[in-house]
Tab-separated table of C-alpha atoms in Angstrom:
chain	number	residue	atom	x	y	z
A	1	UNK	CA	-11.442	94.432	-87.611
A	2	UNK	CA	-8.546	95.710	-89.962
A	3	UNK	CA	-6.260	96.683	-87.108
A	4	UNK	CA	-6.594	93.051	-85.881
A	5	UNK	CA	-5.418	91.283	-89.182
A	6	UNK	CA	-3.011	94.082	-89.160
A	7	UNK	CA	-1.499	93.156	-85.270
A	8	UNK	CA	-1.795	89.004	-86.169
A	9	UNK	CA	0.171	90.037	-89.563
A	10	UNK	CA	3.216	91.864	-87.875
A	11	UNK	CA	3.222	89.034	-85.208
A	12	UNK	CA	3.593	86.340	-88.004
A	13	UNK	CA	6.287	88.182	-89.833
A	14	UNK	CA	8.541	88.805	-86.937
A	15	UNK	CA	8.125	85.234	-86.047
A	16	UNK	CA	9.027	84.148	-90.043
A	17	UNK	CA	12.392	86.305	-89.691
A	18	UNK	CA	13.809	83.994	-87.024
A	19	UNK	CA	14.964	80.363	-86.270
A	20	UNK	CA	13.163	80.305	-83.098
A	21	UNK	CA	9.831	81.174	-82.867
A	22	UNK	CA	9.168	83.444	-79.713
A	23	UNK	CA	6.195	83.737	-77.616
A	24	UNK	CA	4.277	86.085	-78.583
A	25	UNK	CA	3.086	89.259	-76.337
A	26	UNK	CA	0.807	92.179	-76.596
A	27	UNK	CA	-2.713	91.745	-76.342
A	28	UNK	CA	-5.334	90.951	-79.260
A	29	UNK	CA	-8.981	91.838	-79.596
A	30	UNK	CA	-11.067	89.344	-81.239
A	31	UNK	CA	-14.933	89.107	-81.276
A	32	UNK	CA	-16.900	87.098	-78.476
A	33	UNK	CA	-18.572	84.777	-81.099
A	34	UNK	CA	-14.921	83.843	-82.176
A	35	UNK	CA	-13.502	83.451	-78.420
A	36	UNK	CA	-16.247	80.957	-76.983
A	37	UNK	CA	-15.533	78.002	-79.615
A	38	UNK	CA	-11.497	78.486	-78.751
A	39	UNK	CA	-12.293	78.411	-75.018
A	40	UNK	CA	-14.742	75.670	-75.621
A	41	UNK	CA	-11.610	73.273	-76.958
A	42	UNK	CA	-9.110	74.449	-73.901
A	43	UNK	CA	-8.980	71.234	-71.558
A	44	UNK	CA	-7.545	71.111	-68.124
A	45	UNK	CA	-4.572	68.457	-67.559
A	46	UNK	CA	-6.417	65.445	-65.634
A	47	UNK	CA	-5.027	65.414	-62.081
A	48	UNK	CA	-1.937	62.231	-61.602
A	49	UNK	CA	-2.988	58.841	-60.799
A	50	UNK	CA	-2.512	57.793	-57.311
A	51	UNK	CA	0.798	55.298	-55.948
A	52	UNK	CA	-1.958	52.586	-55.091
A	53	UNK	CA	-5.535	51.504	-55.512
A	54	UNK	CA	-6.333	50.966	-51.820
A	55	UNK	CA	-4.527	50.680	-48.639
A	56	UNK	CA	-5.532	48.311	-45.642
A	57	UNK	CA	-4.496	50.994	-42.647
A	58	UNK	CA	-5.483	48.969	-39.781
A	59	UNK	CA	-5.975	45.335	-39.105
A	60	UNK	CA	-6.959	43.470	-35.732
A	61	UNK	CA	-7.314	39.809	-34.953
A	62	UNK	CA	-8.961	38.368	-31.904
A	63	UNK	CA	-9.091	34.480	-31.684
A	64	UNK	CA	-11.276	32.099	-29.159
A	65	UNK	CA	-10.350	28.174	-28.946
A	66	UNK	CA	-13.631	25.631	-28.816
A	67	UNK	CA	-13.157	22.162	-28.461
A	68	UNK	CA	-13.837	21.758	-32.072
A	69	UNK	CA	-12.448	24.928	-33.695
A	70	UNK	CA	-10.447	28.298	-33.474
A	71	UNK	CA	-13.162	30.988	-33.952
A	72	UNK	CA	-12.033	34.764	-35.288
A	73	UNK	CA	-12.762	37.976	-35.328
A	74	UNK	CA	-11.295	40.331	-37.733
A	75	UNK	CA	-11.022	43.773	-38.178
A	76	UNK	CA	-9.471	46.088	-41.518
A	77	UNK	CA	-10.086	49.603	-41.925
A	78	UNK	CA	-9.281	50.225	-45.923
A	79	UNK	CA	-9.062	53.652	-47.477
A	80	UNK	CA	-9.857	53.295	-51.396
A	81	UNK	CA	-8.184	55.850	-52.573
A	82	UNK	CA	-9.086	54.713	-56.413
A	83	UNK	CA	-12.482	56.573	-58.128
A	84	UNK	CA	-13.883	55.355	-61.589
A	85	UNK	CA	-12.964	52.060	-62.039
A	86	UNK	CA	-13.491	48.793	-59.926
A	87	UNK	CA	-10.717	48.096	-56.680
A	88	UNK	CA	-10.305	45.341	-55.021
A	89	UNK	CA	-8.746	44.337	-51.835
A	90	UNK	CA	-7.792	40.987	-50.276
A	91	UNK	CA	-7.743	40.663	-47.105
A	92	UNK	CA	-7.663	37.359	-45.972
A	93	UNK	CA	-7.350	33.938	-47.442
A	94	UNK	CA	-9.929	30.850	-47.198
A	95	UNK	CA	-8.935	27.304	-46.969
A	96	UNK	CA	-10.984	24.611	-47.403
A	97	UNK	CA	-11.664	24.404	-43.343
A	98	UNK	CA	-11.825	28.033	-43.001
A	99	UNK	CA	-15.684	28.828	-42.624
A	100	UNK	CA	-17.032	32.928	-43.005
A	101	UNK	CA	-19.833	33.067	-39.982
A	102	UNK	CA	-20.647	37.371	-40.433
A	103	UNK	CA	-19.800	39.420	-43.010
A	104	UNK	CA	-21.004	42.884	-42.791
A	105	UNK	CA	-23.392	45.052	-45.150
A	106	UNK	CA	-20.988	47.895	-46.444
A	107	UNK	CA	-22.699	51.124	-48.527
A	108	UNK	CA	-20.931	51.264	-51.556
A	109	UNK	CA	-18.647	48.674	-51.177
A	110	UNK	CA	-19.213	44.556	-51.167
A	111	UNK	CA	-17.028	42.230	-48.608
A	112	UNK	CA	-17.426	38.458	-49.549
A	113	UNK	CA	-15.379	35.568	-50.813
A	114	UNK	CA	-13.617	36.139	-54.223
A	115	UNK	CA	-11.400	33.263	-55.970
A	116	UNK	CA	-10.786	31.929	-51.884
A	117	UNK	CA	-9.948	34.884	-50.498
A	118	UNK	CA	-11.877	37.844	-48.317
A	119	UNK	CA	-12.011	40.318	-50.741
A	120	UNK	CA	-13.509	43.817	-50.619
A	121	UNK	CA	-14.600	45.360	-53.754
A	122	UNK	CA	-16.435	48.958	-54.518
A	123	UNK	CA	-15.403	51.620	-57.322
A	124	UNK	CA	-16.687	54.341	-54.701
A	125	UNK	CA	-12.848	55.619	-52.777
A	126	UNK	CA	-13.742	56.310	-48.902
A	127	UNK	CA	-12.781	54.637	-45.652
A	128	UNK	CA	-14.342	51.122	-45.254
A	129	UNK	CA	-14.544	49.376	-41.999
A	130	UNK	CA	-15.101	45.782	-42.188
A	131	UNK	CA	-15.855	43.300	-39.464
A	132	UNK	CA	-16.033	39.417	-40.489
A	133	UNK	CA	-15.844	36.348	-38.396
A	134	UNK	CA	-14.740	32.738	-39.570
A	135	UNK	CA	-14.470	29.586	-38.061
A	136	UNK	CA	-10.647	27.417	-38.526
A	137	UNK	CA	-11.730	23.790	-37.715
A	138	UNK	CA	-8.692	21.191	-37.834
A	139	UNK	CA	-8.935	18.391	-40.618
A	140	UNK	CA	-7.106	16.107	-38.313
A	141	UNK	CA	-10.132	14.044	-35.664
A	142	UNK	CA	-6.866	13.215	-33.407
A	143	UNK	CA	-6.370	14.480	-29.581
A	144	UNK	CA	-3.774	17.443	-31.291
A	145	UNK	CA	-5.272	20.167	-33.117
A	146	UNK	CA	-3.928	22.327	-35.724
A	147	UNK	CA	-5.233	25.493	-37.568
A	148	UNK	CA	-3.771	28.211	-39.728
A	149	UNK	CA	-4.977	31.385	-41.223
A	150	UNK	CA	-2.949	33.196	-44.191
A	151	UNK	CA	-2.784	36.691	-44.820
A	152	UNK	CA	-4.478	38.441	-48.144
A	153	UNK	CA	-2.075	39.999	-50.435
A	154	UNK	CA	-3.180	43.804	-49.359
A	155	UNK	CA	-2.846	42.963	-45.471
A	156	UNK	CA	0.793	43.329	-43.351
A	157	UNK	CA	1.111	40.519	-41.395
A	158	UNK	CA	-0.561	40.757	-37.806
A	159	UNK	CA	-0.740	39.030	-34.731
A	160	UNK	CA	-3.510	37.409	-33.276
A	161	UNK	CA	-4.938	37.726	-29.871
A	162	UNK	CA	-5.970	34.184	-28.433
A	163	UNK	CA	-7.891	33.818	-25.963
A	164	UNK	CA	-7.688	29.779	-24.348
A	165	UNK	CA	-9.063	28.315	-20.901
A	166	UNK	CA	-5.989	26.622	-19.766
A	167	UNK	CA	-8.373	24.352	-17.861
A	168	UNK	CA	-10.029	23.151	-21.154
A	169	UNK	CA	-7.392	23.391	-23.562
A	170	UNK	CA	-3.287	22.703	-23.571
A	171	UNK	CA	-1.807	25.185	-25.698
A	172	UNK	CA	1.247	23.288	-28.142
A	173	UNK	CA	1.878	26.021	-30.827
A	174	UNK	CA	2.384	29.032	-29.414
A	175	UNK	CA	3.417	27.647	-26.372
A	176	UNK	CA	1.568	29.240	-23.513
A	177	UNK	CA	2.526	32.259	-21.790
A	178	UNK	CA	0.586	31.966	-18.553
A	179	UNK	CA	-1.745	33.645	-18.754
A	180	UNK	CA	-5.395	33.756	-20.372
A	181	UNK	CA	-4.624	36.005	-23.622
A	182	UNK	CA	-1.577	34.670	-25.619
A	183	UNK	CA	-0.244	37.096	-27.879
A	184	UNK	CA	0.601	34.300	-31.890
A	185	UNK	CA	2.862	36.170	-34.319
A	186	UNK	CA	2.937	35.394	-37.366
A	187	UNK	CA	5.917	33.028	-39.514
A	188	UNK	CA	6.615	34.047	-42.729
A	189	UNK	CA	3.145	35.200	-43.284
A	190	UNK	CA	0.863	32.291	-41.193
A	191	UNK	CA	-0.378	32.349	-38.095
A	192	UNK	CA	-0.479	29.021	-36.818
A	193	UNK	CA	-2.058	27.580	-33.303
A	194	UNK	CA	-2.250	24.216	-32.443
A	195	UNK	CA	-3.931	22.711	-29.029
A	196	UNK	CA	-5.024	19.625	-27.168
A	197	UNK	CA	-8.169	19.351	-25.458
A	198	UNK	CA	-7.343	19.097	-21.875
A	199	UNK	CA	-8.349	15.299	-20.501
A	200	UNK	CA	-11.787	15.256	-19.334
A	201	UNK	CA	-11.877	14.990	-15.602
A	202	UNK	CA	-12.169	10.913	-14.379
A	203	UNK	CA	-15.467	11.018	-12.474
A	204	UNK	CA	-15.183	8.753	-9.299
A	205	UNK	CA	-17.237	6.080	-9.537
A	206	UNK	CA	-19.711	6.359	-7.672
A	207	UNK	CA	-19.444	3.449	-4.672
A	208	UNK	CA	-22.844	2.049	-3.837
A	209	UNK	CA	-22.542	1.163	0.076
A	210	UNK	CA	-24.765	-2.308	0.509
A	211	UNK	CA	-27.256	-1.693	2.995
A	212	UNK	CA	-26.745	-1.614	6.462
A	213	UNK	CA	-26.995	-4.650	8.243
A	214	UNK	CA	-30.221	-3.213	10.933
A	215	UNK	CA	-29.140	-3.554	14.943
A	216	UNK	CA	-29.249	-2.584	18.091
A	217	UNK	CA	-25.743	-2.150	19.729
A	218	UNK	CA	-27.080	-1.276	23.428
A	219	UNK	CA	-31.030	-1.297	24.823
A	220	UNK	CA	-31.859	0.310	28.066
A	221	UNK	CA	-34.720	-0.933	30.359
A	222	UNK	CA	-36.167	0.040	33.386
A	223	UNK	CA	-39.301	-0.952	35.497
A	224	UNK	CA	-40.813	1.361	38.466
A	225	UNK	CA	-43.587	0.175	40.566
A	226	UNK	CA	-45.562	1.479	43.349
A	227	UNK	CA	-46.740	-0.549	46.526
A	228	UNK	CA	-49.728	-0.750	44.671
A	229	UNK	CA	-48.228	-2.394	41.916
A	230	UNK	CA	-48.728	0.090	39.195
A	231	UNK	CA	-45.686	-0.361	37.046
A	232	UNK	CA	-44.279	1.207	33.977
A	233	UNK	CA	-41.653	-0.215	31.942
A	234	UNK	CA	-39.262	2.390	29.701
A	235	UNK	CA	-36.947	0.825	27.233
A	236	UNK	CA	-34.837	2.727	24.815
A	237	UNK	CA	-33.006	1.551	21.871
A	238	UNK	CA	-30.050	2.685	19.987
A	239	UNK	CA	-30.263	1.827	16.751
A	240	UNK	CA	-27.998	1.065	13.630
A	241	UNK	CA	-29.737	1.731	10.573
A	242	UNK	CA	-28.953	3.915	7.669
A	243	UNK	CA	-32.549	4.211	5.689
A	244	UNK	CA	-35.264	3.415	6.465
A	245	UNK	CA	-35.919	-0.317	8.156
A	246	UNK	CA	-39.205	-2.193	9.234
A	247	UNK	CA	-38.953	-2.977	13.048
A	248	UNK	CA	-41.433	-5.372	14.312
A	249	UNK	CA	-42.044	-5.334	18.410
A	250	UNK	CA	-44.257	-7.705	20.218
A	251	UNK	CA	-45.232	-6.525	23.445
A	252	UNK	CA	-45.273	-8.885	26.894
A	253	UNK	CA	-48.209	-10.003	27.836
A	254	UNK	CA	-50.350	-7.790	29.833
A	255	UNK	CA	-48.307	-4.715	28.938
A	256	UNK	CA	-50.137	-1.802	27.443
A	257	UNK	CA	-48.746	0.921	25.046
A	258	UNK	CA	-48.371	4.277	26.348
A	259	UNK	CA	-46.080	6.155	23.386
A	260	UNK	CA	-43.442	5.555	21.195
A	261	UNK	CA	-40.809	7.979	20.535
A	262	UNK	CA	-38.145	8.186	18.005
A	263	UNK	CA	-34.993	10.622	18.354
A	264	UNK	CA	-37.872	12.678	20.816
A	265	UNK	CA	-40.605	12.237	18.156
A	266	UNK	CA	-43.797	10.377	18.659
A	267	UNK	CA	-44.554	7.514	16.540
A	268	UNK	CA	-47.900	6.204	15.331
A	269	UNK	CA	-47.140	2.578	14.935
A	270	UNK	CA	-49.514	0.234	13.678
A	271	UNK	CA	-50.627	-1.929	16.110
A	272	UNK	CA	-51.961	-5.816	15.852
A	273	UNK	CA	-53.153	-7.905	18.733
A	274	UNK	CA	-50.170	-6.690	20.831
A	275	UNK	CA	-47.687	-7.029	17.885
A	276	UNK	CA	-46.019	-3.665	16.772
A	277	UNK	CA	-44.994	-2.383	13.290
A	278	UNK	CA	-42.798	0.926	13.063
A	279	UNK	CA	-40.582	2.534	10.024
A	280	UNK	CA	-37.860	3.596	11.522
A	281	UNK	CA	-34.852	5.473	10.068
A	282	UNK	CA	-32.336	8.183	11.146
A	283	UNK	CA	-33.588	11.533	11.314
A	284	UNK	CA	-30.514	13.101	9.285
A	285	UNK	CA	-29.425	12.523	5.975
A	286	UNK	CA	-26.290	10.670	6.362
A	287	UNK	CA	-26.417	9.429	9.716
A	288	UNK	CA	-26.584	5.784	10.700
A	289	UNK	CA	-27.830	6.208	14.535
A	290	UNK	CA	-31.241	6.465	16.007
A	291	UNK	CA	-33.064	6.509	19.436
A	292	UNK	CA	-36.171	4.442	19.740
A	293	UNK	CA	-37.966	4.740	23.105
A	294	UNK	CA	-40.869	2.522	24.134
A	295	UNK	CA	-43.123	3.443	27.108
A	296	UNK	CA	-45.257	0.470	28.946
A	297	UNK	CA	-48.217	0.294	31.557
A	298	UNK	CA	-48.891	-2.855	33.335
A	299	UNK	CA	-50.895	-3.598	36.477
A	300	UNK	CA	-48.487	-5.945	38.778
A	301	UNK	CA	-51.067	-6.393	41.463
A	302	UNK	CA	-51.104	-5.445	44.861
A	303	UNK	CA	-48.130	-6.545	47.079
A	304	UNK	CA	-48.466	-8.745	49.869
A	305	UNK	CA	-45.629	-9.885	52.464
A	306	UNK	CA	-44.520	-12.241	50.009
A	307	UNK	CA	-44.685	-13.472	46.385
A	308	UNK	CA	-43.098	-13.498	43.250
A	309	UNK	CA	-42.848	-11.215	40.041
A	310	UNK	CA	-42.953	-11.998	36.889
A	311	UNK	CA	-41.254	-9.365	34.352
A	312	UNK	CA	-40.481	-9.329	30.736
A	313	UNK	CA	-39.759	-6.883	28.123
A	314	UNK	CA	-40.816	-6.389	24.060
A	315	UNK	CA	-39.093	-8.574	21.904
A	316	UNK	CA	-37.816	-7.122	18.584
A	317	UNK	CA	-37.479	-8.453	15.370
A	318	UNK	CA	-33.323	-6.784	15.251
A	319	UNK	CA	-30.959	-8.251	17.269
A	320	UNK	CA	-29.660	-6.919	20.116
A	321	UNK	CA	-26.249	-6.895	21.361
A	322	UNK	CA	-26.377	-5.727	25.213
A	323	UNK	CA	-29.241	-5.037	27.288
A	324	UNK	CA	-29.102	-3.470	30.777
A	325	UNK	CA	-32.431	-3.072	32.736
A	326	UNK	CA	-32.664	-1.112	36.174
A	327	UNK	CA	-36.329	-1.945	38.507
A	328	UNK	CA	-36.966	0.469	41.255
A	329	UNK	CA	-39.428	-1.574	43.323
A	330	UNK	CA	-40.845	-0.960	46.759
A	331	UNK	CA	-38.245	-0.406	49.385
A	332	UNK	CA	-40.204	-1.979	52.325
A	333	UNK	CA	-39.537	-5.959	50.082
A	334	UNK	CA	-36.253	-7.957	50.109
A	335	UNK	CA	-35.771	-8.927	46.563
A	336	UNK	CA	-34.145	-12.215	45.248
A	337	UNK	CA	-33.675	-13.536	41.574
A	338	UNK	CA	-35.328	-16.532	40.982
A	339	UNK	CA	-35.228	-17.176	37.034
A	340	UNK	CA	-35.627	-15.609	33.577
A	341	UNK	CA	-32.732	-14.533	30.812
A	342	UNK	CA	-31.343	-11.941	32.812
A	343	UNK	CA	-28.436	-11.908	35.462
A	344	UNK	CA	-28.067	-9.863	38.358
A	345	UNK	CA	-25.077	-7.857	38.955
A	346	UNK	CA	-24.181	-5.126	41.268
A	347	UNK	CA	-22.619	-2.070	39.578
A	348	UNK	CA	-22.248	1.869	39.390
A	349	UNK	CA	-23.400	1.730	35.598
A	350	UNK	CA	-26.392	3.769	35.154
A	351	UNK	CA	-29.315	2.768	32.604
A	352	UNK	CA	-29.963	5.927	31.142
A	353	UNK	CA	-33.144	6.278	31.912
A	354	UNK	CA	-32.568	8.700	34.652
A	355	UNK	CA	-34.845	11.603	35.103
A	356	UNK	CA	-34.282	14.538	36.962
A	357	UNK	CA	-35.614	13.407	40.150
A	358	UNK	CA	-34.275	10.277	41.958
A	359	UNK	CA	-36.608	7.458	41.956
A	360	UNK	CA	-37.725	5.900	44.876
A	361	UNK	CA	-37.300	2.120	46.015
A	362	UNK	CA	-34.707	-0.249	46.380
A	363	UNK	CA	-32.685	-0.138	42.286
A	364	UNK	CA	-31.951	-3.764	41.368
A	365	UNK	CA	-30.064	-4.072	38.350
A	366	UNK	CA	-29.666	-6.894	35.553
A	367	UNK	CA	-28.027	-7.682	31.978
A	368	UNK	CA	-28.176	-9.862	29.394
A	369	UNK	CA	-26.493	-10.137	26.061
A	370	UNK	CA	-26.321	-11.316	23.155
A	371	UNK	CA	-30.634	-11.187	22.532
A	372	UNK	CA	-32.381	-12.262	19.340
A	373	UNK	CA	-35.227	-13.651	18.442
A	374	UNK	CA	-36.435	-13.430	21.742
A	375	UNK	CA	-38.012	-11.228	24.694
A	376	UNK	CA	-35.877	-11.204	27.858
A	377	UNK	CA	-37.385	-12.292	31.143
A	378	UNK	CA	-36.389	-11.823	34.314
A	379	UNK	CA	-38.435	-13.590	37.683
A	380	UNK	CA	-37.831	-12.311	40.997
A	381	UNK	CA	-39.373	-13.676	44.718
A	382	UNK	CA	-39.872	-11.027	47.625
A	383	UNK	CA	-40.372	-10.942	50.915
A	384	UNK	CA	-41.087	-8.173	53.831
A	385	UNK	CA	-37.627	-6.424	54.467
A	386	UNK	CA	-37.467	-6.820	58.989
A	387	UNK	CA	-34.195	-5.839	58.963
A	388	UNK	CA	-34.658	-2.691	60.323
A	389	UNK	CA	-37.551	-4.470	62.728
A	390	UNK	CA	-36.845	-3.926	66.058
A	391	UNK	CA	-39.007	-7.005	66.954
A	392	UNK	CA	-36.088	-9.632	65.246
């Protein structure tokens, strides 16, 4: 213990026998119980402050139009480089038609709106990635629209990504590029879009055709008869009609239904003391044409050398502009009109009615036009055909 007082002693006398105190050197030896409260009051020098609080390292902006708004989504990545003591960083600013739809749920730091503006705030430094979306809508209600979003005082300008259907929307700040993305810089800090909604397509009016005035353009008849005087009588009609129609027959008298066929399928008409009542309509959407065929048994009697016939077909309740009617009657008779609505004529014009195999008989033909209202007629007289008689 003496020969420490004795060491601090010479140290303090040197020092008193200059202007300058020098640093001392050597080595002391002092007692543990003495050392620990010295040590105890030695503090390290805090470490320096750093530049900044909190940096925003990354920022991304992606934009959709709507017909009512401009829809966002932001991205920041902030580094907090700040421990101890409350930070906090603006990133964006909010208007009054600026609208925050998602905010995320950060651990140990808070995103929300602060004094109008996206702030984050934690005390806790780290990196931070925060993902909001907001909604711009335009305080204007006119046909031009107009947004703008303002940066937060921590944030570099960016631009934003816009996405716009250029079939929905007409692009008039930026003006468009072309193409579906459309790359908006910023002007002195704002990013600013404006749009028009596109015109809403004129839908034609739709043009309600009146109905079709129900006809038949052309009718088709034909009568074949054996010697015995079995007949049958085939009409067809072609028929005008674009829904579907009522068509009223009425058969001749002494005529007998065999089938009715329309466009080759059968028809069960209702039938009333010889009076017929069919629906008839085309059988494709769209069309206005139709076949109706009508197939007839009657009993004309036996033939004898001489005589007269008395034919008629249906009459129908639609009017029909031209009918032609073929008979095919026994060849062994000379046949002579005598009356009725039709007119002979001799012609090459078929009646449709053909089948595959020739019919047999001598083929008169007649016409009429012009038919409404009314069944046609036709009378005819006959006699034995001796011009091939050897006995004249």
């Amino acid at each position: 213990m003496w020969n420490t007082a004795l060491v601090v002693g010479l140290l303090l006398t040197a020092s008193n026998g200059t202007s300058t105190p020098a640093m001392p050197s050597g080595s002391a030896t002092i007692p543990l119980q003495e050392l620990i409260p010295l040590y105890a009051k030695h503090q390290e020098p805090a470490p320096p402050a750093p530049p900044t609080d909190a940096l925003v390292v990354k920022s991304q902006l992606k934009g959709r139009l709507t017909a009512e708004a401009l829809l966002v989504e932001a991205h920041f990545e902030v580094e907090v480089l700040a421990s101890g003591r409350w930070t906090q960083v603006r990133l964006l600013q909010l208007d009054a038609d600026s609208y925050l739809t998602h905010v995320p749920t950060l651990e140990g730091a808070t995103v929300g709106s602060l004094d109008g503006q996206l702030t984050l705030v934690t005390r806790e430094p780290g990196r931070y990635a925060v993902d909001v979306t907001l909604a711009l809508r335009p305080s204007g209600s006119g046909t031009e629209r107009q947004v703008q979003l303002r940066f937060g005082a921590h944030v570099s300008p960016v631009p934003l990504r816009l996405e716009a259907d250029a079939t929905a929307f007409t692009l008039m700040e930026p003006l468009p590029t072309g193409g579906e993305d459309t790359e908006v810089y910023p002007r002195q800090g704002v990013l600013r879009v404006g749009w028009r909604n596109a015109a809403a397509p004129k839908v034609a009016r739709q043009v309600v055709r009146p109905p079709l005035e129900p006809s038949i353009p052309e009718a088709r008849a034909s009568w074949v008869s054996t010697l015995e005087g079995k007949a049958t009588v085939r009409v067809r009609y072609s028929l005008r009609v674009d829904r579907e129609q009522e068509l009223d027959l009425e058969l001749p008298e002494g005529h007998r239904l065999e089938r009715v066929l329309l466009d080759a399928i059968p028809l069960v008409p209702s039938e009333k003391e010889g009076r017929l009542r069919l629906k008839v309509a085309p059988t494709r959407f769209g069309e206005t044409e139709a076949t109706l065929e009508v197939v007839l048994a009657r009993d004309l009697g036996v033939f004898h050398l001489s005589g007269r016939l008395k034919l008629a077909l249906p009459r129908v309740s639609w009017p029909v502009a031209t009918l032609q009617a073929r008979a095919h009657f026994p060849a062994v008779f000379n046949y002579r009109r005598e009356g009725g609505s039709m007119e002979q004529y001799e012609g090459t014009e078929t009646a449709g009615l053909e089948t595959q195999t020739p019919l047999p008989g001598k083929v008169l033909q007649f016409r009429q036009y012009l038919v409404a209202a009314s069944a046609p007629t036709l009378e005819l007289g006959y006699s034995v055909d001796i011009s091939q008689s050897y006995f004249r």
